[in-house]
Coordinates of C-alpha atoms and ligand atoms in Angstrom, one line a residue:
M1 CA 9.7 -59.9 4.4
K2 CA 8.2 -57.5 1.5
I3 CA 9.1 -58.2 -2.0
H4 CA 8.7 -54.7 -4.1
D5 CA 8.4 -55.0 -8.2
V6 CA 10.7 -52.0 -8.4
L7 CA 12.8 -50.6 -5.7
I8 CA 14.2 -47.4 -6.5
V9 CA 17.4 -46.4 -4.1
G10 CA 17.4 -42.3 -4.0
A11 CA 14.9 -40.1 -3.9
G12 CA 16.4 -37.1 -5.9
L13 CA 15.1 -36.2 -9.2
A14 CA 16.7 -39.4 -11.2
G15 CA 14.9 -41.6 -8.4
M16 CA 11.6 -39.7 -8.5
R17 CA 11.6 -39.9 -12.0
A18 CA 11.8 -43.5 -12.8
A19 CA 9.1 -44.0 -9.7
L20 CA 6.4 -42.0 -11.9
A21 CA 7.3 -43.9 -14.8
V22 CA 6.5 -47.2 -13.5
P23 CA 2.9 -48.3 -14.1
P24 CA 0.3 -48.0 -11.5
D25 CA -0.3 -51.7 -10.9
L26 CA 3.1 -52.4 -10.0
D27 CA 4.4 -52.2 -6.7
V28 CA 7.1 -49.7 -6.4
A29 CA 9.1 -48.3 -3.6
I30 CA 11.3 -45.8 -3.1
I31 CA 14.2 -45.9 -0.3
S32 CA 16.3 -42.7 0.9
K33 CA 18.9 -41.8 3.5
V34 CA 17.2 -38.6 3.7
H35 CA 13.9 -37.0 3.6
P36 CA 13.3 -37.0 -0.2
V37 CA 13.5 -33.3 -0.6
R38 CA 16.4 -33.0 1.1
S39 CA 18.2 -34.7 -1.7
H40 CA 21.3 -32.6 -3.4
S41 CA 19.2 -32.2 -6.6
V42 CA 17.0 -29.5 -4.5
A43 CA 20.3 -27.4 -4.4
A44 CA 20.5 -27.3 -8.2
Q45 CA 20.7 -23.9 -9.2
G46 CA 21.3 -22.6 -12.9
G47 CA 19.0 -24.6 -14.5
I48 CA 18.1 -27.6 -17.1
N49 CA 18.7 -27.7 -20.8
A50 CA 16.5 -28.5 -23.9
A51 CA 16.3 -27.0 -27.6
L52 CA 13.1 -25.3 -26.9
G53 CA 13.9 -22.1 -29.4
A54 CA 12.6 -22.0 -32.8
A55 CA 16.0 -21.4 -34.0
D56 CA 17.8 -24.1 -32.1
S57 CA 17.6 -27.8 -32.6
W58 CA 18.1 -31.1 -30.5
E59 CA 21.2 -32.0 -33.0
A60 CA 22.5 -28.5 -32.0
H61 CA 22.3 -29.5 -28.3
A62 CA 23.7 -32.8 -29.4
F63 CA 26.6 -31.7 -30.7
D64 CA 27.6 -29.1 -28.2
T65 CA 27.2 -32.1 -26.1
A66 CA 29.4 -34.2 -27.7
K67 CA 32.1 -31.5 -28.0
G68 CA 32.0 -30.4 -24.8
G69 CA 32.5 -33.5 -23.6
V70 CA 35.4 -33.8 -25.7
Y71 CA 33.9 -37.0 -28.0
L72 CA 34.1 -39.3 -25.2
G73 CA 30.5 -39.5 -24.9
D74 CA 28.6 -42.4 -26.3
Q75 CA 26.9 -40.1 -29.1
D76 CA 24.0 -42.8 -29.4
A77 CA 22.9 -42.0 -25.8
I78 CA 23.6 -38.1 -26.1
E79 CA 21.4 -38.4 -29.3
V80 CA 18.3 -40.0 -26.9
M81 CA 19.1 -37.2 -24.2
C82 CA 18.8 -34.2 -26.4
R83 CA 16.1 -35.3 -28.7
E84 CA 13.8 -36.5 -25.8
A85 CA 14.7 -33.0 -23.7
P86 CA 12.1 -30.8 -25.2
D87 CA 8.9 -33.3 -24.2
D88 CA 10.2 -33.9 -20.6
I89 CA 10.5 -30.3 -20.1
L90 CA 7.1 -29.6 -21.3
E91 CA 5.6 -32.9 -19.3
L92 CA 7.7 -31.2 -16.0
E93 CA 5.7 -28.1 -16.7
R94 CA 2.2 -29.5 -17.3
L95 CA 3.5 -31.7 -13.6
G96 CA 3.3 -28.0 -12.2
V97 CA 6.8 -26.9 -12.3
I98 CA 6.9 -23.4 -12.6
F99 CA 9.4 -22.1 -15.0
S100 CA 11.1 -18.5 -15.5
R101 CA 9.2 -16.8 -18.1
T102 CA 10.1 -14.3 -21.3
E103 CA 8.1 -11.2 -21.7
Q104 CA 5.9 -13.1 -24.4
G105 CA 5.1 -15.7 -21.7
L106 CA 7.3 -18.7 -23.1
I107 CA 10.0 -20.6 -21.1
A108 CA 12.6 -18.5 -20.6
Q109 CA 16.3 -19.9 -21.8
R110 CA 19.3 -18.5 -20.6
P111 CA 23.0 -19.1 -22.1
F112 CA 25.4 -21.6 -20.4
G113 CA 29.0 -22.7 -21.4
G114 CA 29.7 -24.6 -24.1
A115 CA 26.2 -24.2 -25.5
G116 CA 25.8 -22.3 -29.1
F117 CA 22.6 -21.3 -28.1
P118 CA 20.6 -19.9 -25.1
R119 CA 19.1 -23.1 -24.2
T120 CA 18.9 -23.4 -20.2
C121 CA 15.6 -23.5 -18.9
Y122 CA 15.3 -22.3 -15.1
A123 CA 13.3 -20.9 -12.2
A124 CA 15.3 -17.8 -10.9
D125 CA 18.5 -19.6 -9.5
R126 CA 16.7 -22.1 -7.5
T127 CA 15.5 -24.7 -10.4
G128 CA 16.5 -27.8 -8.8
H129 CA 14.0 -26.9 -5.8
A130 CA 11.3 -26.4 -8.3
L131 CA 11.9 -29.4 -10.1
L132 CA 12.1 -31.9 -6.8
H133 CA 9.4 -30.2 -5.1
V134 CA 6.7 -30.7 -8.1
L135 CA 8.0 -34.3 -8.4
Y136 CA 7.8 -34.9 -5.0
E137 CA 4.2 -33.8 -5.0
Q138 CA 3.2 -36.4 -7.6
L139 CA 4.6 -38.7 -5.6
L140 CA 2.6 -38.1 -3.0
R141 CA -0.4 -38.0 -5.2
R142 CA 0.5 -41.5 -6.1
Q143 CA 1.0 -42.4 -3.2
V144 CA 4.4 -44.2 -4.0
S145 CA 5.9 -45.9 -0.5
V146 CA 8.8 -44.0 0.7
Y147 CA 11.4 -45.7 3.1
E148 CA 12.7 -42.6 4.4
E149 CA 15.8 -42.0 6.4
W150 CA 16.7 -45.8 5.9
Y151 CA 20.5 -46.4 4.7
V152 CA 21.4 -48.9 1.8
T153 CA 24.3 -51.1 2.9
S154 CA 24.5 -53.8 0.0
L155 CA 23.1 -54.9 -2.9
V156 CA 21.7 -58.5 -2.4
T157 CA 22.7 -60.6 -5.7
D158 CA 21.6 -64.5 -5.8
E159 CA 22.0 -66.7 -8.9
G160 CA 23.3 -63.6 -11.0
E161 CA 20.7 -61.4 -10.4
C162 CA 19.8 -58.5 -8.3
R163 CA 17.1 -59.6 -5.9
G164 CA 16.8 -56.4 -3.3
V165 CA 18.8 -54.7 -0.7
V166 CA 19.9 -54.8 3.0
A167 CA 19.5 -51.6 4.6
W168 CA 19.9 -49.9 8.1
D169 CA 16.5 -48.3 9.5
L170 CA 18.2 -45.1 10.7
L171 CA 15.1 -43.5 12.9
H172 CA 14.6 -46.9 14.7
G173 CA 18.0 -48.8 14.5
G174 CA 18.0 -52.5 12.9
L175 CA 19.2 -54.0 9.5
H176 CA 16.7 -55.4 7.3
V177 CA 16.7 -57.2 3.7
I178 CA 14.4 -55.5 1.2
G179 CA 13.3 -57.9 -1.6
A180 CA 12.5 -56.5 -5.0
K181 CA 12.3 -58.2 -9.0
A182 CA 14.3 -55.0 -10.1
V183 CA 16.5 -52.4 -8.0
I184 CA 17.2 -48.9 -9.8
L185 CA 20.1 -47.1 -8.3
A186 CA 19.6 -43.3 -8.3
T187 CA 22.0 -42.5 -5.7
G188 CA 23.4 -39.4 -6.8
G189 CA 27.1 -38.4 -6.9
S190 CA 30.4 -38.8 -4.9
G191 CA 31.7 -34.8 -4.6
R192 CA 32.3 -35.4 -1.0
I193 CA 35.4 -37.4 -1.8
F194 CA 37.0 -33.9 -2.6
Y195 CA 37.9 -31.2 0.5
T196 CA 36.5 -28.3 -1.7
S197 CA 33.1 -29.2 -2.9
T198 CA 29.9 -27.9 -4.0
N199 CA 28.3 -31.1 -2.8
A200 CA 25.7 -31.7 -0.1
V201 CA 27.7 -34.1 2.9
I202 CA 25.3 -36.8 1.7
N203 CA 27.0 -37.1 -1.7
T204 CA 29.3 -40.0 -0.5
G205 CA 29.1 -41.9 -4.0
D206 CA 27.3 -44.9 -1.8
G207 CA 25.2 -46.0 -4.9
M208 CA 28.5 -46.3 -6.8
A209 CA 30.2 -48.1 -4.1
L210 CA 27.4 -50.6 -3.9
A211 CA 27.3 -51.7 -7.7
Y212 CA 31.0 -51.8 -7.9
R213 CA 31.4 -54.2 -4.4
A214 CA 28.6 -56.2 -6.4
G215 CA 31.1 -56.9 -9.3
V216 CA 29.4 -54.2 -11.7
P217 CA 31.8 -52.4 -13.5
L218 CA 32.1 -48.4 -13.1
M219 CA 33.2 -46.2 -16.0
D220 CA 35.1 -43.2 -16.6
M221 CA 35.7 -42.6 -13.1
E222 CA 38.9 -40.5 -13.4
F223 CA 36.6 -37.4 -15.1
V224 CA 35.7 -35.3 -12.1
Q225 CA 34.1 -32.1 -12.9
F226 CA 35.6 -29.2 -10.8
H227 CA 33.2 -26.2 -11.0
P228 CA 34.9 -22.8 -11.9
T229 CA 32.9 -20.8 -9.2
T230 CA 32.7 -21.9 -6.0
L231 CA 32.5 -19.6 -2.9
K232 CA 35.9 -18.9 -1.0
S233 CA 36.3 -21.3 1.4
T234 CA 33.3 -22.7 1.7
G235 CA 33.0 -24.5 -1.6
I236 CA 29.6 -23.2 -1.9
L237 CA 28.0 -23.2 -5.6
I238 CA 27.9 -19.8 -7.3
T239 CA 26.2 -20.8 -10.3
E240 CA 27.3 -20.7 -14.0
G241 CA 24.1 -18.7 -14.3
A242 CA 25.6 -15.9 -13.0
R243 CA 28.0 -15.9 -16.0
G244 CA 25.0 -16.8 -18.3
E245 CA 23.5 -13.6 -16.8
G246 CA 26.8 -11.4 -17.7
G247 CA 29.4 -11.9 -14.9
Y248 CA 32.8 -11.2 -15.9
L249 CA 35.6 -13.0 -14.0
L250 CA 38.7 -10.6 -12.8
N251 CA 42.1 -11.2 -11.9
T252 CA 44.0 -9.1 -9.0
L253 CA 45.0 -6.4 -11.7
G254 CA 41.6 -6.1 -12.7
E255 CA 41.9 -7.9 -16.1
R256 CA 38.9 -10.2 -17.9
F257 CA 41.4 -13.1 -17.9
M258 CA 39.5 -15.1 -20.5
Q259 CA 40.7 -13.0 -22.9
R260 CA 43.6 -14.6 -23.1
Y261 CA 42.0 -18.5 -23.0
A262 CA 39.1 -18.6 -24.6
P263 CA 38.7 -15.4 -26.5
D264 CA 35.6 -16.2 -28.3
Q265 CA 33.4 -17.7 -25.5
M266 CA 35.3 -15.9 -23.0
E267 CA 33.5 -16.5 -19.2
L268 CA 31.1 -19.2 -21.0
A269 CA 33.9 -21.5 -22.2
T270 CA 33.3 -24.9 -21.2
R271 CA 33.9 -25.7 -17.4
S272 CA 37.0 -27.6 -17.7
T273 CA 38.3 -24.4 -19.8
V274 CA 37.5 -22.1 -17.1
S275 CA 38.6 -24.1 -14.0
L276 CA 42.0 -24.2 -15.5
A277 CA 42.0 -20.7 -16.5
I278 CA 41.6 -19.6 -12.8
G279 CA 43.8 -22.5 -11.6
Q280 CA 46.8 -21.2 -13.9
E281 CA 46.0 -17.5 -12.9
I282 CA 46.1 -18.3 -9.6
L283 CA 49.7 -20.5 -10.0
E284 CA 50.9 -17.4 -11.5
G285 CA 50.4 -14.8 -8.7
R286 CA 47.5 -13.5 -10.2
G287 CA 44.8 -14.5 -8.2
V288 CA 43.1 -12.7 -4.7
D289 CA 44.1 -14.5 -1.9
G290 CA 43.7 -17.9 -3.7
C291 CA 40.8 -16.9 -5.6
V292 CA 39.5 -14.7 -8.5
L293 CA 36.5 -12.5 -8.6
L294 CA 33.5 -12.9 -10.3
D295 CA 31.8 -9.3 -10.4
L296 CA 28.2 -9.1 -11.4
R297 CA 27.9 -5.4 -10.3
H298 CA 27.7 -3.9 -14.2
L299 CA 24.4 -6.4 -14.2
G300 CA 22.4 -3.8 -11.9
R301 CA 20.7 -4.3 -9.0
Q302 CA 17.1 -5.0 -10.5
R303 CA 18.6 -8.0 -12.5
I304 CA 20.3 -9.3 -9.8
L305 CA 17.5 -9.3 -7.0
E306 CA 15.2 -10.7 -10.0
R307 CA 17.6 -13.4 -11.6
L308 CA 20.2 -14.4 -8.9
P309 CA 18.5 -14.2 -5.5
Q310 CA 19.6 -16.8 -4.2
I311 CA 23.3 -16.1 -5.4
R312 CA 23.1 -12.7 -3.3
Q313 CA 21.4 -14.3 -0.5
L314 CA 24.3 -16.9 -0.2
S315 CA 27.3 -14.4 -0.7
L316 CA 25.8 -12.4 1.9
E317 CA 25.4 -14.8 4.4
F318 CA 28.7 -17.0 3.9
A319 CA 31.4 -14.5 2.6
G320 CA 29.6 -11.1 3.8
I321 CA 29.7 -9.4 0.8
D322 CA 26.8 -8.1 -1.4
P323 CA 27.5 -9.0 -5.3
I324 CA 25.5 -5.7 -6.1
E325 CA 28.4 -3.9 -4.6
S326 CA 31.4 -5.9 -4.5
P327 CA 32.8 -9.0 -6.6
I328 CA 32.7 -12.3 -5.4
P329 CA 35.6 -14.1 -4.3
V330 CA 35.6 -17.6 -5.9
Q331 CA 37.7 -20.7 -6.5
P332 CA 37.3 -24.0 -8.3
G333 CA 35.6 -27.1 -6.5
A334 CA 34.6 -30.4 -7.1
H335 CA 31.3 -30.5 -8.3
Y336 CA 30.1 -33.7 -10.5
Q337 CA 31.4 -37.2 -10.9
M338 CA 31.1 -37.9 -15.1
G339 CA 31.7 -41.8 -14.4
G340 CA 29.6 -44.0 -12.6
V341 CA 27.9 -47.2 -12.9
Q342 CA 28.3 -48.2 -16.2
A343 CA 24.9 -48.3 -18.0
N344 CA 23.1 -47.8 -21.5
G345 CA 20.4 -45.8 -22.7
W346 CA 17.6 -47.7 -20.8
G347 CA 19.3 -47.9 -17.4
E348 CA 20.4 -51.4 -17.8
T349 CA 23.8 -52.4 -15.9
A350 CA 26.0 -55.2 -16.3
L351 CA 23.9 -57.0 -13.8
P352 CA 20.3 -58.5 -14.4
G353 CA 17.8 -56.8 -12.4
L354 CA 20.0 -53.6 -11.5
F355 CA 19.5 -50.4 -13.1
A356 CA 20.9 -47.0 -12.6
A357 CA 20.3 -43.5 -13.7
G358 CA 21.2 -39.8 -12.4
E359 CA 24.8 -38.6 -11.4
C360 CA 25.4 -42.4 -9.8
A361 CA 25.1 -43.7 -13.5
C362 CA 27.8 -43.4 -16.5
V363 CA 25.4 -43.7 -19.4
S364 CA 27.6 -42.0 -21.3
V365 CA 26.3 -38.5 -22.1
H366 CA 28.7 -36.1 -20.6
G367 CA 32.1 -37.8 -22.0
A368 CA 35.2 -35.7 -20.4
N369 CA 33.1 -32.9 -19.1
R370 CA 29.7 -32.1 -18.5
L371 CA 27.8 -29.0 -19.7
G372 CA 25.9 -27.3 -17.5
G373 CA 22.1 -27.5 -17.4
N374 CA 22.8 -31.3 -18.9
S375 CA 22.9 -33.4 -15.7
L376 CA 19.3 -32.0 -14.2
L377 CA 18.3 -33.1 -18.1
E378 CA 20.0 -36.5 -17.6
T379 CA 18.3 -37.3 -14.4
I380 CA 14.7 -36.7 -15.7
V381 CA 15.4 -38.4 -19.0
F382 CA 17.0 -41.4 -18.3
G383 CA 15.4 -41.4 -14.8
R384 CA 12.1 -42.0 -17.0
R385 CA 13.8 -44.5 -19.2
A386 CA 15.3 -46.7 -16.2
G387 CA 11.3 -46.7 -14.7
V388 CA 10.0 -47.9 -18.0
R389 CA 12.9 -50.3 -18.8
A390 CA 12.6 -51.9 -15.4
S391 CA 8.9 -52.4 -15.5
E392 CA 9.0 -54.2 -18.6
Y393 CA 11.7 -56.5 -16.4
V394 CA 9.7 -57.4 -13.8
R395 CA 6.3 -57.8 -15.4
G396 CA 5.4 -61.5 -15.2
K397 CA 8.6 -62.3 -13.1
A398 CA 7.7 -64.1 -9.8
P399 CA 9.1 -62.8 -6.8
R400 CA 12.0 -64.6 -5.2
T401 CA 13.1 -64.3 -1.5
P402 CA 16.6 -62.9 -1.4
S403 CA 19.2 -65.1 0.4
D404 CA 20.3 -63.9 3.8
R405 CA 24.0 -64.0 3.2
T406 CA 24.5 -60.6 2.4
Y407 CA 22.6 -59.8 5.6
Q408 CA 24.7 -61.7 7.9
A409 CA 27.6 -60.0 6.1
D410 CA 26.9 -56.4 6.8
R411 CA 25.3 -57.5 10.2
D412 CA 29.0 -58.5 11.1
R413 CA 30.6 -55.4 9.2
I414 CA 28.4 -53.1 11.8
A415 CA 29.2 -55.4 14.7
R416 CA 33.1 -54.8 14.2
L417 CA 32.6 -51.0 13.5
H418 CA 30.9 -51.3 17.1
A419 CA 34.0 -53.2 18.5
S420 CA 36.6 -51.6 17.2
Q421 CA 39.3 -50.1 19.6
G422 CA 40.7 -47.9 16.7
S423 CA 42.1 -44.6 17.2
Q424 CA 41.0 -42.8 14.7
R425 CA 37.1 -40.7 14.1
A426 CA 35.2 -41.4 10.4
W427 CA 35.2 -37.3 9.7
Q428 CA 39.2 -37.1 10.6
L429 CA 39.6 -39.8 7.8
R430 CA 37.2 -38.1 5.8
D431 CA 39.1 -34.7 5.8
E432 CA 42.2 -36.5 5.2
L433 CA 40.8 -38.3 2.6
G434 CA 39.3 -34.8 1.1
R435 CA 42.7 -33.3 1.6
V436 CA 44.4 -35.6 -0.5
M437 CA 42.1 -35.6 -3.1
S438 CA 42.0 -32.2 -3.7
T439 CA 45.7 -31.8 -3.5
N440 CA 46.9 -34.5 -5.6
L441 CA 43.7 -35.1 -8.3
G442 CA 42.2 -31.5 -8.5
I443 CA 42.3 -29.4 -11.6
F444 CA 46.0 -30.4 -12.1
R445 CA 47.4 -34.1 -11.8
T446 CA 50.7 -35.4 -12.5
K447 CA 52.1 -39.4 -12.1
E448 CA 53.8 -38.3 -8.9
S449 CA 50.8 -36.4 -7.4
M450 CA 48.3 -39.6 -8.1
A451 CA 50.8 -41.9 -7.1
L452 CA 51.3 -40.2 -3.7
A453 CA 47.2 -39.8 -3.4
L454 CA 46.9 -43.8 -4.3
E455 CA 49.1 -44.6 -1.5
Q456 CA 47.5 -42.4 0.6
V457 CA 44.1 -43.6 -0.2
R458 CA 44.8 -47.3 0.2
R459 CA 45.9 -46.8 3.6
L460 CA 42.9 -44.9 4.4
R461 CA 40.7 -47.8 2.7
E462 CA 42.4 -50.0 5.5
Q463 CA 42.1 -47.6 8.4
A464 CA 38.2 -46.9 7.6
R465 CA 37.2 -50.5 8.4
H466 CA 38.5 -49.8 12.0
V467 CA 37.1 -46.2 12.7
R468 CA 36.3 -45.8 16.4
L469 CA 32.3 -45.1 17.2
H470 CA 31.5 -43.3 20.2
D471 CA 27.4 -43.8 19.7
H472 CA 26.7 -47.3 20.0
G473 CA 22.9 -46.4 20.2
Q474 CA 20.2 -47.6 17.5
V475 CA 18.3 -44.8 17.0
F476 CA 19.7 -42.0 14.5
N477 CA 23.2 -43.2 14.9
T478 CA 24.6 -40.8 12.9
D479 CA 28.2 -42.3 13.8
L480 CA 27.7 -45.3 12.0
I481 CA 26.2 -43.9 9.3
Q482 CA 29.1 -41.6 8.6
A483 CA 31.7 -44.6 9.2
L484 CA 29.5 -46.6 6.4
E485 CA 29.8 -43.6 4.5
L486 CA 33.1 -43.5 4.8
Q487 CA 34.0 -47.1 3.3
S488 CA 32.0 -45.7 0.2
L489 CA 34.1 -42.7 -0.3
V490 CA 37.6 -44.5 -0.1
D491 CA 36.4 -47.1 -2.7
I492 CA 35.2 -44.5 -5.0
A493 CA 38.5 -42.6 -4.4
E494 CA 40.4 -45.6 -5.5
T495 CA 38.6 -46.1 -8.3
I496 CA 39.5 -41.9 -9.5
V497 CA 43.2 -42.5 -8.6
A498 CA 43.6 -46.0 -10.5
G499 CA 41.8 -44.3 -13.8
G500 CA 43.2 -40.9 -13.6
M501 CA 47.2 -42.8 -13.3
A502 CA 46.7 -44.9 -16.7
R503 CA 44.7 -42.1 -18.7
E504 CA 48.2 -40.6 -20.2
E505 CA 46.8 -37.8 -22.0
S506 CA 44.4 -34.4 -21.0
R507 CA 41.3 -34.6 -22.0
G508 CA 38.3 -32.0 -20.4
A509 CA 38.2 -32.6 -16.6
H510 CA 41.3 -34.9 -16.6
Y511 CA 44.2 -32.6 -16.9
R512 CA 47.6 -34.1 -16.8
A513 CA 50.4 -31.5 -16.5
D514 CA 52.7 -34.3 -17.5
F515 CA 50.8 -35.5 -20.7
P516 CA 49.0 -32.0 -21.6
K517 CA 47.5 -33.2 -25.0
R518 CA 44.5 -35.1 -25.8
D519 CA 45.3 -38.3 -27.6
D520 CA 42.8 -39.6 -29.2
T521 CA 44.8 -42.6 -31.0
T522 CA 45.4 -44.1 -27.5
W523 CA 43.0 -42.8 -25.1
L524 CA 39.7 -42.0 -27.2
T525 CA 38.2 -44.9 -25.0
H526 CA 36.1 -45.3 -22.0
T527 CA 37.7 -46.7 -18.8
L528 CA 36.0 -49.5 -17.0
T529 CA 36.8 -50.5 -13.4
T530 CA 36.0 -53.6 -11.8
S531 CA 36.7 -54.4 -8.0
T532 CA 39.0 -57.5 -7.5
P533 CA 40.4 -58.6 -4.1
E534 CA 43.9 -57.0 -5.2
G535 CA 42.0 -53.5 -6.1
P536 CA 40.3 -51.8 -9.3
R537 CA 41.0 -53.8 -12.5
L538 CA 40.8 -51.7 -15.4
S539 CA 39.9 -52.5 -18.8
Y540 CA 38.6 -50.4 -21.9
R541 CA 35.7 -50.0 -24.1
P542 CA 35.2 -48.2 -27.5
V543 CA 33.4 -44.9 -27.5
T544 CA 30.1 -44.8 -29.8
I545 CA 30.7 -41.8 -32.8
T546 CA 27.4 -41.5 -34.6
R547 CA 27.4 -38.2 -36.2
F548 CA 29.9 -36.1 -34.9
P549 CA 33.5 -37.3 -36.0
P550 CA 35.9 -35.7 -33.1
K551 CA 37.6 -32.6 -34.1
Ligands
FAD601 C1 25.1 -27.0 -5.8 C2 24.9 -28.0 -7.0 C3 24.1 -27.3 -7.9 C4 24.0 -28.1 -9.0 N1 23.5 -27.0 -10.4 C5 22.8 -27.8 -11.5 C6 22.3 -27.1 -12.2 O1 21.9 -26.0 -12.4 N2 21.8 -27.8 -13.6 C7 22.1 -29.0 -13.6 O2 22.0 -29.7 -15.0 N3 23.0 -29.8 -12.8 C8 23.2 -29.1 -11.5 N4 23.7 -30.0 -10.6 C9 24.2 -31.3 -10.6 C10 22.7 -32.0 -10.4 O3 22.1 -31.0 -9.3 C11 22.9 -33.4 -10.2 O4 24.2 -34.2 -10.8 C12 21.7 -33.9 -9.9 O5 20.6 -33.3 -9.3 C13 21.7 -35.9 -9.3 O6 20.5 -36.3 -9.1 P1 20.3 -37.8 -8.9 O7 18.9 -37.9 -8.7 O8 20.9 -38.1 -9.8 O9 21.0 -37.4 -7.2 P2 20.5 -36.7 -5.8 O10 19.4 -35.6 -6.1 O11 21.9 -36.4 -5.4 O12 19.7 -37.5 -5.0 C14 21.0 -38.9 -4.5 C15 19.5 -39.9 -3.5 O13 20.1 -41.1 -2.9 C16 19.7 -41.2 -1.9 N5 21.1 -42.3 -1.3 C17 22.0 -42.1 -1.5 N6 22.7 -43.0 -1.2 C18 22.0 -43.7 -0.1 C19 22.4 -45.0 0.2 N7 23.4 -45.3 1.0 N8 20.9 -45.5 0.8 C20 19.9 -45.0 0.5 N9 19.5 -43.7 0.1 C21 20.6 -43.2 -0.7 C22 20.0 -39.9 -1.4 O14 19.0 -39.8 0.0 C23 19.1 -39.4 -2.3 O15 17.8 -39.3 -2.3 C24 23.9 -29.1 -9.3 C25 24.4 -29.7 -8.1 C26 25.3 -29.0 -7.2 C27 25.8 -30.1 -6.3

């Protein structure tokens, strides 16, 4: 059995950046359920934040981040991220990322929601693509070994430390144990819990579920960001950069309705504010066929072609609309999980030997609402830091062979799925879960809606263990993978509902129609969720406040 020094689960930006931070004399490997450059990071559009401008400062960036997250973010972690951002961006540039430029040849920065300064660096509207491909080139250069198209089914923990993973080899079939002195989770988000989502179909919250099942607490799971502008009926993201470039939001009366909700920031208020405003317009009958309109026409052909080429292409291909000539119908959709595996600023989790970074982790910098451009930044800053700390952790540590208890349990779990006589298929339950969650835990939530969701999610969780497989082969069995992903989706959905029901206030992305006010006296606190045989157990942890007292 292979035992690596550092094994990274996930080949998105966080995973790749972590791998590059491991010194060359250590043995590092990455494992990914898809080819590395198909990770969801590749789809990021609008950009990555750093206070590069002469008039900007990391402190201003930190303030916007703390305030945008409605003071639920840990300010020590926010300070680290914002202070280290400029150097990380310059490092990315040296590695070969081609950022868009100003006329003076500097890295161009566009305004984004909730930011007091234009500080989002970008490569047109394909920033994630530019970043991920450059980091992949560096991985190849470093000859980091990659288990490509391997699906991790469990973490192996022995004697209170993480010693590796159990994983299914998709290409050849077969379950294996891969040992490691340290494991870094960099498995990305869980947006596919919801029906309307900007996320790739692979974003099923596996890493959060792996940690959760291993007894590691998740934090702030009730905070799911709904992006205000996703393309009608598809959920495809229309970047905030479109509003950053000057796009307007209009209702059926042709009004720029943001005037009523955020007269100063207008379309560039924080995402939770804009999503709620759109939801309200639609609810009160001023929508257009379940959507509102994003109007870019006044930007002119040249600017759209230069700065938003992908948005135009997506609108043409998936809605038959050319934004140069017509407004784009948009609606809010699930976009980002602010919560995740509880980790500190070095990626350390409650389980020795287990680290987490990127969207699957909750460090927590985003608090109750993430600012656009801060997530790509988080993957780079905290991916690097997790790589550094994991390397320190394994230095001088003797390799230990993981036990095969977990392997046997997973082998039995897969055998049970193959033997199941259940009537339902994984995709059917996945669709149902998405509808339940989008309807009951979307931008508006109430006690009743969440209680309904909890009942349904618990039922789906039971059913997910007995779905019927039609493919019983070994090679590239996506039927089996979907069934396993479904188990992650339902486990994580349950933590979102549990956290949401308990939190009787509104803050950022968590809007309770029955508790519309923010309540700092009781709820300025992190939710921790731990797995027990009876279901999720909640506990609370204070928020770290350093220089920005809640206002
Ligand atoms: C459409 C879209 C646009 C966005 N635009 C922006 C933007 O402009 N700016 C910004 O800051 N943020 C943006 N975001 C958010 C940001 O892109 C993500 O939060 C970030 O890229 C996540 O990176 P990651 O490395 O954590 O995970 P990902 O890039 O999602 O990678 C996850 C990796 O984990 C692997 N994996 C998962 N489960 C398993 C398993 N069980 N076994 C093996 N491997 C597994 C996957 O194969 C993949 O390699 C956007 C998100 C979306 C969906």
